[in-house]
CSV table of C-alpha atoms and ligand atoms in Angstrom, one decimal:
chain,number,residue,atom,x,y,z
A,1,MET,CA,-35.5,14.2,5.5
A,2,ILE,CA,-32.3,15.6,3.9
A,3,THR,CA,-31.9,12.4,1.9
A,4,VAL,CA,-35.4,12.7,0.5
A,5,LEU,CA,-34.8,16.3,-0.5
A,6,THR,CA,-31.5,15.5,-2.1
A,7,ILE,CA,-33.1,12.7,-4.1
A,8,THR,CA,-35.9,15.0,-5.2
A,9,VAL,CA,-33.5,17.7,-6.3
A,10,LEU,CA,-31.4,15.2,-8.2
A,11,VAL,CA,-34.5,13.8,-10.0
A,12,LEU,CA,-35.6,17.3,-10.8
A,13,ILE,CA,-32.2,18.2,-12.2
A,14,ALA,CA,-32.2,15.0,-14.3
A,15,ILE,CA,-35.7,15.8,-15.7
A,16,ALA,CA,-34.5,19.4,-16.5
A,17,ILE,CA,-31.5,18.1,-18.4
A,18,TRP,CA,-33.7,15.6,-20.3
A,19,GLN,CA,-36.1,18.3,-21.3
A,20,MET,CA,-33.4,20.7,-22.3
A,21,THR,CA,-31.8,18.0,-24.5
A,22,LYS,CA,-35.2,17.5,-26.2
A,23,ILE,CA,-35.6,21.2,-26.9
A,24,PHE,CA,-32.0,21.3,-28.3
A,25,GLU,CA,-32.7,18.4,-30.5
A,26,LEU,CA,-35.9,20.0,-31.8
A,27,SER,CA,-34.2,23.2,-32.5
A,28,GLN,CA,-31.6,21.4,-34.5
A,29,LEU,CA,-34.0,19.5,-36.7
A,30,ARG,CA,-34.1,21.9,-39.6
A,31,ALA,CA,-30.4,22.5,-39.5
A,32,ALA,CA,-29.6,18.8,-39.5
A,33,LYS,CA,-27.2,17.9,-42.2
A,34,ASN,CA,-25.9,14.6,-43.3
A,35,GLU,CA,-24.4,13.0,-40.2
A,36,THR,CA,-21.9,10.8,-42.0
A,37,ALA,CA,-18.3,11.5,-41.1
A,38,THR,CA,-16.3,13.1,-43.9
A,39,ASP,CA,-12.7,12.3,-44.7
A,40,ASN,CA,-11.9,15.5,-42.9
A,41,ASP,CA,-13.7,14.5,-39.7
A,42,ASN,CA,-11.8,11.1,-39.8
A,43,LYS,CA,-8.5,12.9,-40.3
A,44,VAL,CA,-9.1,15.2,-37.4
A,45,ASN,CA,-10.0,12.2,-35.2
A,46,GLY,CA,-6.9,10.4,-36.4
A,47,TYR,CA,-4.7,13.3,-35.3
A,48,LEU,CA,-6.6,13.5,-32.0
A,49,MET,CA,-5.6,9.9,-31.4
A,50,PHE,CA,-2.0,10.9,-31.7
A,51,ALA,CA,-2.5,14.0,-29.4
A,52,PHE,CA,-4.0,11.6,-26.8
A,53,LEU,CA,-0.9,9.3,-27.1
A,54,VAL,CA,1.4,12.2,-26.6
A,55,PHE,CA,-0.7,13.2,-23.5
A,56,ILE,CA,-0.5,9.8,-21.9
A,57,TYR,CA,3.2,9.5,-22.6
A,58,GLY,CA,3.7,13.0,-21.3
A,59,ILE,CA,1.7,12.4,-18.1
A,60,THR,CA,3.7,9.2,-17.4
A,61,ILE,CA,7.1,10.9,-17.8
A,62,PHE,CA,5.8,13.8,-15.6
A,63,SER,CA,4.6,11.4,-12.9
A,64,PHE,CA,8.0,9.6,-12.8
A,65,TYR,CA,9.8,12.9,-12.5
A,66,LYS,CA,7.5,14.5,-10.0
A,67,TYR,CA,6.4,11.6,-7.7
A,68,THR,CA,9.2,9.0,-7.7
A,69,LYS,CA,10.6,10.7,-4.6
A,70,VAL,CA,7.5,10.0,-2.6
A,71,LEU,CA,8.0,6.2,-2.8
A,72,LEU,CA,9.4,4.3,0.2
A,73,PRO,CA,13.1,4.4,0.9
A,74,GLU,CA,15.2,1.2,0.5
A,75,SER,CA,13.9,-1.7,2.5
A,76,ALA,CA,15.1,-2.1,6.1
A,77,SER,CA,14.3,-5.9,6.3
A,78,ALA,CA,16.2,-8.9,5.1
A,79,HIS,CA,13.4,-10.1,2.8
A,80,GLY,CA,12.6,-6.6,1.5
A,81,ALA,CA,15.1,-6.5,-1.3
A,82,GLU,CA,13.6,-9.6,-3.0
A,83,TYR,CA,10.1,-8.2,-2.6
A,84,ASP,CA,11.2,-4.8,-4.1
A,85,SER,CA,13.0,-6.6,-7.1
A,86,LEU,CA,9.8,-8.5,-7.9
A,87,MET,CA,7.8,-5.3,-7.7
A,88,PHE,CA,10.3,-3.4,-9.8
A,89,VAL,CA,10.5,-6.1,-12.6
A,90,SER,CA,6.7,-6.4,-12.7
A,91,MET,CA,6.3,-2.7,-13.1
A,92,LEU,CA,9.1,-2.5,-15.7
A,93,ILE,CA,7.3,-5.2,-17.9
A,94,ILE,CA,4.0,-3.4,-17.5
A,95,PHE,CA,5.5,-0.1,-18.5
A,96,PHE,CA,7.4,-1.6,-21.4
A,97,VAL,CA,4.4,-3.5,-22.8
A,98,GLN,CA,2.0,-0.6,-22.3
A,99,THR,CA,4.3,1.9,-24.0
A,100,ILE,CA,4.4,-0.3,-27.2
A,101,THR,CA,0.7,-1.3,-27.2
A,102,GLN,CA,-0.5,2.2,-26.6
A,103,PHE,CA,1.5,3.3,-29.6
A,104,LEU,CA,0.2,0.6,-31.8
A,105,LEU,CA,-3.4,1.1,-30.7
A,106,HIS,CA,-3.3,4.8,-31.5
A,107,TYR,CA,-1.2,4.5,-34.6
A,108,PHE,CA,-3.5,1.9,-36.2
A,109,ALA,CA,-6.6,4.0,-35.2
A,110,TYR,CA,-4.9,6.8,-37.3
A,111,LYS,CA,-3.7,4.6,-40.1
A,112,TYR,CA,-6.9,2.9,-40.8
A,113,ARG,CA,-9.2,5.8,-40.3
A,114,GLY,CA,-12.3,6.0,-42.5
A,115,GLU,CA,-11.8,7.2,-46.0
A,116,LYS,CA,-14.1,7.4,-49.0
A,117,GLY,CA,-13.7,4.3,-51.1
A,118,LYS,CA,-11.6,2.5,-48.5
A,119,LYS,CA,-12.9,-1.0,-47.6
A,120,ALA,CA,-12.0,-3.1,-44.6
A,121,LEU,CA,-10.0,-6.1,-45.3
A,122,PHE,CA,-11.5,-9.5,-44.3
A,123,TYR,CA,-8.7,-11.3,-42.5
A,124,ALA,CA,-9.9,-14.6,-40.9
A,125,ASP,CA,-6.9,-15.6,-38.9
A,126,ASN,CA,-3.1,-16.0,-38.8
A,127,HIS,CA,-1.9,-19.0,-36.7
A,128,LYS,CA,1.7,-17.7,-36.5
A,129,LEU,CA,0.6,-14.3,-35.1
A,130,GLU,CA,-1.9,-15.9,-32.7
A,131,PHE,CA,0.8,-18.2,-31.5
A,132,ILE,CA,3.4,-15.4,-30.9
A,133,TRP,CA,1.0,-13.1,-29.0
A,134,THR,CA,-0.2,-16.0,-26.8
A,135,ILE,CA,3.1,-17.7,-26.1
A,136,ILE,CA,5.0,-14.6,-25.1
A,137,PRO,CA,2.5,-13.4,-22.4
A,138,VAL,CA,2.3,-17.1,-21.2
A,139,ILE,CA,6.0,-17.3,-20.7
A,140,VAL,CA,6.3,-13.9,-19.1
A,141,LEU,CA,3.3,-14.3,-16.7
A,142,ALA,CA,4.4,-17.9,-15.8
A,143,GLY,CA,7.8,-16.6,-14.9
A,144,LEU,CA,6.4,-13.8,-12.8
A,145,ILE,CA,3.9,-16.0,-11.0
A,146,LEU,CA,6.5,-18.7,-10.3
A,147,TRP,CA,8.9,-16.0,-9.0
A,148,GLY,CA,6.1,-14.4,-7.0
A,149,LEU,CA,5.1,-17.8,-5.4
A,150,TYR,CA,8.7,-18.5,-4.5
A,151,THR,CA,9.1,-15.0,-2.9
A,152,TRP,CA,5.7,-15.4,-1.1
A,153,THR,CA,6.6,-18.8,0.3
A,154,ASN,CA,10.0,-17.5,1.5
A,155,ILE,CA,8.4,-14.4,3.1
A,156,MET,CA,5.5,-16.3,4.7
A,157,ASP,CA,7.7,-19.2,6.0
A,158,ILE,CA,7.3,-18.5,9.7
A,159,ASN,CA,9.4,-20.8,11.8
A,160,ASP,CA,11.3,-20.9,15.1
A,161,GLU,CA,14.7,-21.3,13.4
A,162,ASP,CA,17.5,-18.8,14.3
A,163,ASP,CA,16.1,-18.1,17.7
A,164,PRO,CA,13.6,-15.4,16.8
A,165,LEU,CA,12.4,-12.7,19.1
A,166,VAL,CA,8.7,-13.3,19.9
A,167,VAL,CA,6.5,-10.2,20.0
A,168,GLU,CA,2.7,-9.8,20.0
A,169,LEU,CA,1.1,-6.9,18.3
A,170,TYR,CA,-2.3,-6.2,19.8
A,171,ALA,CA,-4.7,-4.0,17.8
A,172,GLN,CA,-7.7,-2.2,19.1
A,173,GLN,CA,-9.6,0.8,18.0
A,174,PHE,CA,-7.5,3.0,17.8
A,175,ASN,CA,-4.1,2.1,19.1
A,176,TRP,CA,-1.4,-0.6,19.2
A,177,THR,CA,0.1,-2.4,22.1
A,178,ALA,CA,3.2,-4.7,21.9
A,179,ARG,CA,3.9,-7.6,24.2
A,180,TYR,CA,7.4,-9.1,24.5
A,181,ALA,CA,7.6,-12.8,25.4
A,182,GLY,CA,10.1,-12.0,28.1
A,183,GLU,CA,13.0,-14.2,29.4
A,184,ASP,CA,11.5,-17.5,28.4
A,185,ASN,CA,10.6,-16.0,24.9
A,186,VAL,CA,7.1,-17.7,25.2
A,187,LEU,CA,4.1,-15.5,25.2
A,188,GLY,CA,1.6,-16.3,28.0
A,189,ASP,CA,-1.9,-17.3,26.9
A,190,ALA,CA,-4.4,-14.5,26.4
A,191,ASN,CA,-8.0,-14.0,25.6
A,192,VAL,CA,-10.0,-10.8,25.2
A,193,ARG,CA,-12.5,-12.2,27.7
A,194,MET,CA,-9.9,-12.1,30.4
A,195,ILE,CA,-9.3,-8.3,30.0
A,196,ASP,CA,-9.4,-6.7,33.4
A,197,ILE,CA,-8.7,-3.0,33.1
A,198,ASP,CA,-8.9,-2.4,36.9
A,199,ASN,CA,-6.2,-4.9,37.5
A,200,THR,CA,-3.9,-3.6,34.7
A,201,ASN,CA,-4.6,-6.7,32.6
A,202,ILE,CA,-5.3,-4.7,29.4
A,203,LEU,CA,-4.5,-7.5,26.9
A,204,GLY,CA,-6.5,-10.3,28.7
A,205,LEU,CA,-3.5,-12.3,29.8
A,206,ASP,CA,-4.2,-15.6,31.6
A,207,GLU,CA,-2.8,-14.9,35.0
A,208,SER,CA,-2.6,-18.6,35.7
A,209,ASP,CA,-0.2,-19.2,32.8
A,210,PRO,CA,3.4,-19.0,34.2
A,211,ASN,CA,4.6,-18.1,30.7
A,212,GLY,CA,2.9,-14.7,30.9
A,213,ALA,CA,4.5,-13.6,34.2
A,214,ASP,CA,7.6,-12.3,32.5
A,215,ASP,CA,5.8,-10.8,29.4
A,216,ILE,CA,6.4,-7.1,28.9
A,217,ILE,CA,3.7,-4.9,27.7
A,218,VAL,CA,4.8,-1.6,26.0
A,219,LYS,CA,3.6,1.2,23.7
A,220,GLU,CA,6.7,1.6,21.7
A,221,LEU,CA,8.3,-1.2,19.7
A,222,HIS,CA,12.0,-1.7,20.1
A,223,LEU,CA,13.7,-4.3,17.9
A,224,PRO,CA,17.4,-5.3,17.9
A,225,VAL,CA,19.0,-5.1,14.5
A,226,GLY,CA,19.9,-8.3,12.7
A,227,ARG,CA,17.6,-10.6,14.8
A,228,LYS,CA,14.6,-12.3,13.4
A,229,VAL,CA,11.3,-11.3,14.9
A,230,ASN,CA,8.2,-13.4,14.9
A,231,PHE,CA,5.1,-11.3,15.3
A,232,HIS,CA,1.9,-12.7,16.7
A,233,MET,CA,-1.1,-10.4,15.8
A,234,ARG,CA,-4.3,-10.2,17.7
A,235,SER,CA,-7.3,-7.8,17.5
A,236,GLN,CA,-9.7,-6.9,20.2
A,237,ASP,CA,-12.5,-5.6,18.2
A,238,VAL,CA,-12.6,-5.3,14.4
A,239,LEU,CA,-10.3,-6.2,11.5
A,240,HIS,CA,-7.1,-4.2,11.6
A,241,SER,CA,-3.9,-4.7,9.6
A,242,ALA,CA,-0.4,-4.3,11.0
A,243,TYR,CA,1.5,-2.5,8.3
A,244,MET,CA,5.2,-1.8,8.6
A,245,PRO,CA,6.0,-0.3,5.2
A,246,HIS,CA,9.7,0.3,5.7
A,247,PHE,CA,10.1,-3.5,6.4
A,248,ARG,CA,7.8,-4.4,3.5
A,249,ALA,CA,5.5,-6.2,6.1
A,250,GLN,CA,1.8,-6.4,6.5
A,251,MET,CA,-0.6,-8.8,8.2
A,252,ASN,CA,-4.2,-8.6,9.1
A,253,CYS,CA,-5.2,-8.6,12.7
A,254,VAL,CA,-8.4,-10.7,13.0
A,255,PRO,CA,-10.6,-10.9,16.2
A,256,GLY,CA,-10.6,-14.4,17.5
A,257,MET,CA,-7.5,-15.7,15.9
A,258,ILE,CA,-3.7,-15.2,16.0
A,259,THR,CA,-2.0,-14.3,12.7
A,260,GLN,CA,1.7,-14.2,12.2
A,261,PHE,CA,4.5,-12.4,10.3
A,262,SER,CA,8.2,-12.6,10.6
A,263,PHE,CA,11.1,-10.5,9.4
A,264,THR,CA,14.6,-9.5,10.3
A,265,PRO,CA,15.4,-5.8,10.5
A,266,ILE,CA,18.8,-5.0,8.9
A,267,LYS,CA,19.1,-1.3,9.5
A,268,THR,CA,18.9,0.6,12.8
A,269,THR,CA,16.8,3.8,13.0
A,270,ALA,CA,20.1,5.8,13.3
A,271,GLU,CA,21.5,4.2,10.1
A,272,MET,CA,18.2,4.8,8.3
A,273,ARG,CA,18.3,8.5,9.3
A,274,GLN,CA,21.7,8.7,7.4
A,275,ASP,CA,20.2,7.3,4.2
A,276,PRO,CA,20.4,10.1,1.5
A,277,ASP,CA,16.8,9.2,0.3
A,278,VAL,CA,15.5,9.6,3.9
A,279,ILE,CA,17.4,12.8,4.5
A,280,ASP,CA,15.8,14.3,1.4
A,281,LYS,CA,12.3,13.2,2.5
A,282,VAL,CA,12.8,14.7,6.0
A,283,LYS,CA,14.1,17.9,4.4
A,284,ARG,CA,11.0,18.2,2.2
A,285,ALA,CA,8.6,17.4,5.0
A,286,ASN,CA,10.2,19.8,7.3
A,287,LYS,CA,10.0,22.6,4.7
A,288,ILE,CA,6.2,22.1,4.6
A,289,ARG,CA,6.1,21.9,8.3
A,290,ALA,CA,8.1,25.1,8.7
A,291,ALA,CA,5.7,26.9,6.4
A,292,LYS,CA,2.8,25.6,8.5
A,293,ALA,CA,4.5,26.7,11.7
A,294,ALA,CA,5.0,30.2,10.2
A,295,ALA,CA,1.3,30.3,9.5
A,296,GLY,CA,0.6,29.5,13.2
A,297,GLU,CA,-0.8,26.0,12.5
A,298,PRO,CA,-0.6,23.5,15.4
A,299,ASN,CA,1.5,20.2,15.2
A,300,SER,CA,4.0,21.7,12.9
A,301,ASP,CA,7.2,20.9,14.8
A,302,PRO,CA,10.1,19.6,12.8
A,303,TRP,CA,9.8,15.9,12.1
A,304,GLU,CA,12.5,13.3,12.7
A,305,TYR,CA,12.4,10.1,10.8
A,306,ASP,CA,11.3,7.0,12.6
A,307,TYR,CA,10.1,3.5,11.5
A,308,ILE,CA,6.4,3.2,12.1
A,309,LEU,CA,3.7,0.6,12.5
A,310,LEU,CA,0.4,1.7,10.9
A,311,CYS,CA,-3.1,0.2,10.7
A,312,ASN,CA,-3.9,-0.5,7.0
A,313,LYS,CA,-7.6,-1.5,7.4
A,314,ILE,CA,-10.1,1.2,7.6
A,315,CYS,CA,-11.3,0.3,11.1
A,316,GLY,CA,-13.2,3.4,12.2
A,317,LYS,CA,-13.1,7.1,12.5
A,318,SER,CA,-9.6,7.4,14.1
A,319,HIS,CA,-8.1,4.7,11.9
A,320,TYR,CA,-5.9,7.3,10.2
A,321,ASN,CA,-4.0,7.9,13.5
A,322,MET,CA,-3.6,4.3,14.7
A,323,GLN,CA,0.1,4.0,14.7
A,324,MET,CA,3.1,3.0,16.9
A,325,LYS,CA,6.7,4.1,16.7
A,326,ILE,CA,9.3,1.4,16.0
A,327,ILE,CA,12.9,1.8,17.1
A,328,VAL,CA,15.5,-0.6,15.6
A,329,GLU,CA,18.7,-0.4,17.7
A,330,THR,CA,21.8,-2.3,18.5
A,331,GLN,CA,21.6,-5.4,20.7
A,332,GLU,CA,23.2,-3.5,23.6
A,333,GLU,CA,20.8,-0.6,23.3
A,334,TYR,CA,17.9,-3.1,23.1
A,335,ASP,CA,19.1,-5.1,26.1
A,336,LYS,CA,19.3,-1.9,28.1
A,337,TRP,CA,15.8,-0.8,27.1
A,338,ILE,CA,14.1,-4.2,27.7
A,339,ALA,CA,15.8,-4.5,31.1
A,340,SER,CA,14.3,-1.2,32.2
A,341,GLN,CA,10.7,-2.4,31.4
A,342,LYS,CA,8.3,-4.0,33.9
A,343,THR,CA,7.0,-7.5,33.5
A,344,PHE,CA,3.3,-8.3,33.5
A,345,GLY,CA,3.8,-10.3,36.7
A,346,GLY,CA,5.5,-7.3,38.3
A,347,GLU,CA,2.9,-4.9,37.1
A,348,ALA,CA,0.0,-7.1,38.3
A,349,ALA,CA,1.7,-7.4,41.7
A,350,THR,CA,2.1,-3.7,42.1
A,351,GLY,CA,-1.2,-2.8,40.5
A,352,VAL,CA,0.5,0.0,38.3
A,353,ALA,CA,-1.7,0.8,35.4
A,354,ILE,CA,-0.1,0.8,32.0
A,355,LYS,CA,-0.8,4.0,30.0
B,401,CU,CU1,-7.2,-0.3,12.7
């Protein structure tokens, strides 16, 4: 009913605007003058072109000044630096070319504005010019594409070299669960059809698979610094995307299949908290939070920096809050933590539910 009413109102508003335009046109009939642009009109438009150029240059400089600080801090994964360089060089070329072409576009619009007696020059073609403006983009784009493909192949080369830690990331509306492969570093088979909530089997592990007995299911991801991690992603319900921005990592989680991503964390959480860029971000966020706390708003406690796993596919109404904390720590700290966790076999035997 509301939809029908909204459409009716919109149609009526459109008719009213149309009628008013007609009345306006009729009232202007007598006063209508020659509508050909004069030299003065063209001059004004020419200057407006320059004004617009100044506006877009100004807003670009302003955005750099104001918003560069909200970009991600330095990458915390081994492959991240290469990824960032590719991004930086691509953006640099885009900004360089756009600065020049925007200037030329607006300058020529001004220079060749309409003037009485001025005639457009018929200029069929110029092979030299055509060659130059074709070959330069071809070389630049081919270079970027080749570099991009090389980087992509490097990042997406998921293999078992260097004894990687195997971890499963399990997505469901609207939370993440991680599963470590345990002592044998082999994940037990799993299928959503085998989920048995009453029996603590929340990820649908195949209880007859011996590889799964030592698997460790947790709600907080701990990673030892400097060791490669091979992630296996699964989804229980809809498309999700495991996004770990500080490690420049993202992979879709697709129901019915296992997707993979691999990276090596190179900075512990403690080290990252000492990064000047991160310190600055935390300071700014906490200033906003302090103001909110003073106004009595909930959830305004001071924030401490942590790596985070987010969902980057709009998967439902609580998508925005689908996240898991990631802690990168030294090998000793990690060993201590993992030793304190219960295995799936142990959980199933004791029947303790994992919350
Ligand atoms: Cu999601």
